[in-house]
Amino acid sequence: MKETSMNRIEIPLSKTKIALLLAGAIAFVVLGILFIMTPDAFVSPVFGNPMTIRVAGIAAVVFFGSAGAYGVTKLFDKGIGLLIDESGIADNTSAAGIGLIEWTDITEIRTEQVMSTKFLLIFTANPDKYLSRANGFKRKLMKANMNRYGTPLSITSNTLKCRFNDLERLIKDGFVEQSAKGKNR
């Protein structure tokens, strides 16, 4: 984490975390391929019949293959993972990262957790403004977020050189500070 000035914080992408996520994706792709090629070897009361195993293998290859391809691009990404400044939060942390989320648009920031992964939900007055910036797979991810949580915007520390608690504090403190400045104008 690097403070380049009093009002600008740059958090780089963690190549170590990204490499670990990439290794996990590769392992699941290999397992998926095994499920597709030799489903009979995995038949058990837990895994069911060969057709179910083959379908699970296809799903694993598609999902984790996509995640792995994205991981490779992030591994070589030279950009800043997250930038916090007077304008807002510039998000380049994930496949659903949308770029600048302006402080003036943000209405609420809430912490959620799914299993062991914590993330920040960023609520805005006009979520369609951010949805309209995305297309393809990114848009689908953001719409799924919108349907589940009521906002298309979420940020996690999974790919950042930063612990979640530090990220949460920086973003929430920035929001409070910028909200106070807005009220004083």
PDB file of N, CA, C and O in Angstrom, residues 106-145:
ATOM      1  N   ILE A 106     -21.897   7.518  -4.215  1.00  0.00           N
ATOM      2  CA  ILE A 106     -22.013   6.478  -3.184  1.00  0.00           C
ATOM      3  C   ILE A 106     -22.995   6.899  -2.092  1.00  0.00           C
ATOM      4  O   ILE A 106     -22.905   7.997  -1.559  1.00  0.00           O
ATOM      5  N   THR A 107     -23.925   5.994  -1.779  1.00  0.00           N
ATOM      6  CA  THR A 107     -24.913   6.263  -0.729  1.00  0.00           C
ATOM      7  C   THR A 107     -24.650   5.436   0.525  1.00  0.00           C
ATOM      8  O   THR A 107     -25.045   5.826   1.619  1.00  0.00           O
ATOM      9  N   GLU A 108     -23.996   4.284   0.349  1.00  0.00           N
ATOM     10  CA  GLU A 108     -23.754   3.393   1.493  1.00  0.00           C
ATOM     11  C   GLU A 108     -22.630   2.422   1.141  1.00  0.00           C
ATOM     12  O   GLU A 108     -22.467   2.039  -0.019  1.00  0.00           O
ATOM     13  N   ILE A 109     -21.876   2.032   2.159  1.00  0.00           N
ATOM     14  CA  ILE A 109     -20.862   0.985   2.007  1.00  0.00           C
ATOM     15  C   ILE A 109     -21.114  -0.029   3.106  1.00  0.00           C
ATOM     16  O   ILE A 109     -21.175   0.317   4.279  1.00  0.00           O
ATOM     17  N   ARG A 110     -21.268  -1.287   2.700  1.00  0.00           N
ATOM     18  CA  ARG A 110     -21.600  -2.330   3.664  1.00  0.00           C
ATOM     19  C   ARG A 110     -20.664  -3.527   3.471  1.00  0.00           C
ATOM     20  O   ARG A 110     -20.305  -3.872   2.352  1.00  0.00           O
ATOM     21  N   THR A 111     -20.283  -4.150   4.558  1.00  0.00           N
ATOM     22  CA  THR A 111     -19.421  -5.335   4.519  1.00  0.00           C
ATOM     23  C   THR A 111     -20.286  -6.589   4.522  1.00  0.00           C
ATOM     24  O   THR A 111     -21.238  -6.690   5.287  1.00  0.00           O
ATOM     25  N   GLU A 112     -19.957  -7.528   3.650  1.00  0.00           N
ATOM     26  CA  GLU A 112     -20.633  -8.825   3.586  1.00  0.00           C
ATOM     27  C   GLU A 112     -19.571  -9.921   3.617  1.00  0.00           C
ATOM     28  O   GLU A 112     -18.398  -9.667   3.366  1.00  0.00           O
ATOM     29  N   GLN A 113     -20.024 -11.122   3.890  1.00  0.00           N
ATOM     30  CA  GLN A 113     -19.114 -12.261   3.892  1.00  0.00           C
ATOM     31  C   GLN A 113     -19.837 -13.477   3.338  1.00  0.00           C
ATOM     32  O   GLN A 113     -20.974 -13.763   3.718  1.00  0.00           O
ATOM     33  N   VAL A 114     -19.186 -14.183   2.424  1.00  0.00           N
ATOM     34  CA  VAL A 114     -19.666 -15.458   1.904  1.00  0.00           C
ATOM     35  C   VAL A 114     -18.571 -16.461   2.202  1.00  0.00           C
ATOM     36  O   VAL A 114     -17.452 -16.321   1.727  1.00  0.00           O
ATOM     37  N   MET A 115     -18.904 -17.433   3.036  1.00  0.00           N
ATOM     38  CA  MET A 115     -17.945 -18.385   3.561  1.00  0.00           C
ATOM     39  C   MET A 115     -16.800 -17.599   4.206  1.00  0.00           C
ATOM     40  O   MET A 115     -17.042 -16.799   5.074  1.00  0.00           O
ATOM     41  N   SER A 116     -15.573 -17.761   3.747  1.00  0.00           N
ATOM     42  CA  SER A 116     -14.465 -17.053   4.409  1.00  0.00           C
ATOM     43  C   SER A 116     -14.079 -15.761   3.683  1.00  0.00           C
ATOM     44  O   SER A 116     -13.167 -15.068   4.106  1.00  0.00           O
ATOM     45  N   THR A 117     -14.771 -15.434   2.601  1.00  0.00           N
ATOM     46  CA  THR A 117     -14.419 -14.250   1.813  1.00  0.00           C
ATOM     47  C   THR A 117     -15.266 -13.047   2.208  1.00  0.00           C
ATOM     48  O   THR A 117     -16.488 -13.071   2.098  1.00  0.00           O
ATOM     49  N   LYS A 118     -14.591 -11.993   2.652  1.00  0.00           N
ATOM     50  CA  LYS A 118     -15.269 -10.733   2.974  1.00  0.00           C
ATOM     51  C   LYS A 118     -15.140  -9.789   1.781  1.00  0.00           C
ATOM     52  O   LYS A 118     -14.131  -9.812   1.075  1.00  0.00           O
ATOM     53  N   PHE A 119     -16.161  -8.967   1.591  1.00  0.00           N
ATOM     54  CA  PHE A 119     -16.133  -7.979   0.527  1.00  0.00           C
ATOM     55  C   PHE A 119     -16.983  -6.779   0.899  1.00  0.00           C
ATOM     56  O   PHE A 119     -17.845  -6.863   1.775  1.00  0.00           O
ATOM     57  N   LEU A 120     -16.700  -5.670   0.243  1.00  0.00           N
ATOM     58  CA  LEU A 120     -17.452  -4.445   0.465  1.00  0.00           C
ATOM     59  C   LEU A 120     -18.476  -4.279  -0.651  1.00  0.00           C
ATOM     60  O   LEU A 120     -18.137  -4.434  -1.834  1.00  0.00           O
ATOM     61  N   LEU A 121     -19.699  -3.989  -0.277  1.00  0.00           N
ATOM     62  CA  LEU A 121     -20.734  -3.651  -1.245  1.00  0.00           C
ATOM     63  C   LEU A 121     -20.818  -2.136  -1.300  1.00  0.00           C
ATOM     64  O   LEU A 121     -20.933  -1.474  -0.265  1.00  0.00           O
ATOM     65  N   ILE A 122     -20.738  -1.599  -2.495  1.00  0.00           N
ATOM     66  CA  ILE A 122     -20.779  -0.150  -2.701  1.00  0.00           C
ATOM     67  C   ILE A 122     -22.136   0.181  -3.335  1.00  0.00           C
ATOM     68  O   ILE A 122     -22.398  -0.189  -4.482  1.00  0.00           O
ATOM     69  N   PHE A 123     -22.988   0.843  -2.574  1.00  0.00           N
ATOM     70  CA  PHE A 123     -24.309   1.226  -3.059  1.00  0.00           C
ATOM     71  C   PHE A 123     -24.244   2.643  -3.617  1.00  0.00           C
ATOM     72  O   PHE A 123     -23.611   3.521  -3.020  1.00  0.00           O
ATOM     73  N   THR A 124     -24.892   2.859  -4.758  1.00  0.00           N
ATOM     74  CA  THR A 124     -24.903   4.177  -5.385  1.00  0.00           C
ATOM     75  C   THR A 124     -26.334   4.613  -5.665  1.00  0.00           C
ATOM     76  O   THR A 124     -27.247   3.786  -5.729  1.00  0.00           O
ATOM     77  N   ALA A 125     -26.492   5.916  -5.858  1.00  0.00           N
ATOM     78  CA  ALA A 125     -27.804   6.476  -6.172  1.00  0.00           C
ATOM     79  C   ALA A 125     -28.282   6.005  -7.550  1.00  0.00           C
ATOM     80  O   ALA A 125     -29.475   5.892  -7.781  1.00  0.00           O
ATOM     81  N   ASN A 126     -27.337   5.708  -8.449  1.00  0.00           N
ATOM     82  CA  ASN A 126     -27.694   5.306  -9.801  1.00  0.00           C
ATOM     83  C   ASN A 126     -26.852   4.114 -10.261  1.00  0.00           C
ATOM     84  O   ASN A 126     -25.868   4.280 -10.978  1.00  0.00           O
ATOM     85  N   PRO A 127     -27.227   2.898  -9.859  1.00  0.00           N
ATOM     86  CA  PRO A 127     -26.438   1.725 -10.248  1.00  0.00           C
ATOM     87  C   PRO A 127     -26.363   1.508 -11.758  1.00  0.00           C
ATOM     88  O   PRO A 127     -25.380   0.984 -12.263  1.00  0.00           O
ATOM     89  N   ASP A 128     -27.394   1.968 -12.490  1.00  0.00           N
ATOM     90  CA  ASP A 128     -27.392   1.793 -13.945  1.00  0.00           C
ATOM     91  C   ASP A 128     -26.239   2.547 -14.611  1.00  0.00           C
ATOM     92  O   ASP A 128     -25.759   2.152 -15.668  1.00  0.00           O
ATOM     93  N   LYS A 129     -25.791   3.633 -13.994  1.00  0.00           N
ATOM     94  CA  LYS A 129     -24.647   4.388 -14.512  1.00  0.00           C
ATOM     95  C   LYS A 129     -23.427   3.470 -14.621  1.00  0.00           C
ATOM     96  O   LYS A 129     -22.681   3.524 -15.595  1.00  0.00           O
ATOM     97  N   TYR A 130     -23.244   2.622 -13.620  1.00  0.00           N
ATOM     98  CA  TYR A 130     -22.087   1.729 -13.598  1.00  0.00           C
ATOM     99  C   TYR A 130     -22.334   0.476 -14.429  1.00  0.00           C
ATOM    100  O   TYR A 130     -21.417  -0.019 -15.092  1.00  0.00           O
ATOM    101  N   LEU A 131     -23.562  -0.020 -14.424  1.00  0.00           N
ATOM    102  CA  LEU A 131     -23.890  -1.168 -15.273  1.00  0.00           C
ATOM    103  C   LEU A 131     -23.703  -0.832 -16.751  1.00  0.00           C
ATOM    104  O   LEU A 131     -23.261  -1.677 -17.530  1.00  0.00           O
ATOM    105  N   SER A 132     -24.017   0.401 -17.124  1.00  0.00           N
ATOM    106  CA  SER A 132     -23.925   0.793 -18.533  1.00  0.00           C
ATOM    107  C   SER A 132     -22.471   0.845 -19.026  1.00  0.00           C
ATOM    108  O   SER A 132     -22.224   0.806 -20.223  1.00  0.00           O
ATOM    109  N   ARG A 133     -21.512   0.922 -18.106  1.00  0.00           N
ATOM    110  CA  ARG A 133     -20.095   0.938 -18.493  1.00  0.00           C
ATOM    111  C   ARG A 133     -19.577  -0.447 -18.865  1.00  0.00           C
ATOM    112  O   ARG A 133     -18.525  -0.580 -19.476  1.00  0.00           O
ATOM    113  N   ALA A 134     -20.296  -1.465 -18.446  1.00  0.00           N
ATOM    114  CA  ALA A 134     -19.810  -2.838 -18.622  1.00  0.00           C
ATOM    115  C   ALA A 134     -20.525  -3.525 -19.775  1.00  0.00           C
ATOM    116  O   ALA A 134     -21.653  -3.187 -20.116  1.00  0.00           O
ATOM    117  N   ASN A 135     -19.861  -4.523 -20.344  1.00  0.00           N
ATOM    118  CA  ASN A 135     -20.513  -5.357 -21.340  1.00  0.00           C
ATOM    119  C   ASN A 135     -20.030  -6.785 -21.180  1.00  0.00           C
ATOM    120  O   ASN A 135     -19.115  -7.062 -20.417  1.00  0.00           O
ATOM    121  N   GLY A 136     -20.667  -7.692 -21.849  1.00  0.00           N
ATOM    122  CA  GLY A 136     -20.268  -9.085 -21.844  1.00  0.00           C
ATOM    123  C   GLY A 136     -20.271  -9.723 -20.467  1.00  0.00           C
ATOM    124  O   GLY A 136     -21.209  -9.553 -19.684  1.00  0.00           O
ATOM    125  N   PHE A 137     -19.197 -10.451 -20.183  1.00  0.00           N
ATOM    126  CA  PHE A 137     -19.086 -11.210 -18.944  1.00  0.00           C
ATOM    127  C   PHE A 137     -19.104 -10.302 -17.714  1.00  0.00           C
ATOM    128  O   PHE A 137     -19.725 -10.611 -16.706  1.00  0.00           O
ATOM    129  N   LYS A 138     -18.433  -9.154 -17.811  1.00  0.00           N
ATOM    130  CA  LYS A 138     -18.387  -8.209 -16.692  1.00  0.00           C
ATOM    131  C   LYS A 138     -19.802  -7.745 -16.342  1.00  0.00           C
ATOM    132  O   LYS A 138     -20.177  -7.671 -15.183  1.00  0.00           O
ATOM    133  N   ARG A 139     -20.588  -7.452 -17.347  1.00  0.00           N
ATOM    134  CA  ARG A 139     -21.970  -7.004 -17.126  1.00  0.00           C
ATOM    135  C   ARG A 139     -22.796  -8.106 -16.442  1.00  0.00           C
ATOM    136  O   ARG A 139     -23.589  -7.834 -15.544  1.00  0.00           O
ATOM    137  N   LYS A 140     -22.589  -9.356 -16.867  1.00  0.00           N
ATOM    138  CA  LYS A 140     -23.306 -10.486 -16.247  1.00  0.00           C
ATOM    139  C   LYS A 140     -22.934 -10.617 -14.771  1.00  0.00           C
ATOM    140  O   LYS A 140     -23.794 -10.857 -13.925  1.00  0.00           O
ATOM    141  N   LEU A 141     -21.653 -10.491 -14.475  1.00  0.00           N
ATOM    142  CA  LEU A 141     -21.211 -10.549 -13.079  1.00  0.00           C
ATOM    143  C   LEU A 141     -21.849  -9.431 -12.262  1.00  0.00           C
ATOM    144  O   LEU A 141     -22.327  -9.649 -11.143  1.00  0.00           O
ATOM    145  N   MET A 142     -21.859  -8.238 -12.833  1.00  0.00           N
ATOM    146  CA  MET A 142     -22.419  -7.093 -12.117  1.00  0.00           C
ATOM    147  C   MET A 142     -23.939  -7.227 -11.926  1.00  0.00           C
ATOM    148  O   MET A 142     -24.469  -6.877 -10.874  1.00  0.00           O
ATOM    149  N   LYS A 143     -24.629  -7.749 -12.928  1.00  0.00           N
ATOM    150  CA  LYS A 143     -26.079  -7.954 -12.801  1.00  0.00           C
ATOM    151  C   LYS A 143     -26.387  -9.017 -11.742  1.00  0.00           C
ATOM    152  O   LYS A 143     -27.347  -8.886 -10.989  1.00  0.00           O
ATOM    153  N   ALA A 144     -25.570 -10.055 -11.689  1.00  0.00           N
ATOM    154  CA  ALA A 144     -25.757 -11.083 -10.661  1.00  0.00           C
ATOM    155  C   ALA A 144     -25.579 -10.471  -9.277  1.00  0.00           C
ATOM    156  O   ALA A 144     -26.343 -10.762  -8.347  1.00  0.00           O
ATOM    157  N   ASN A 145     -24.579  -9.620  -9.122  1.00  0.00           N
ATOM    158  CA  ASN A 145     -24.358  -8.897  -7.865  1.00  0.00           C
ATOM    159  C   ASN A 145     -25.578  -8.031  -7.530  1.00  0.00           C
ATOM    160  O   ASN A 145     -26.019  -7.975  -6.384  1.00  0.00           O
TER     161      ASN A 145
END
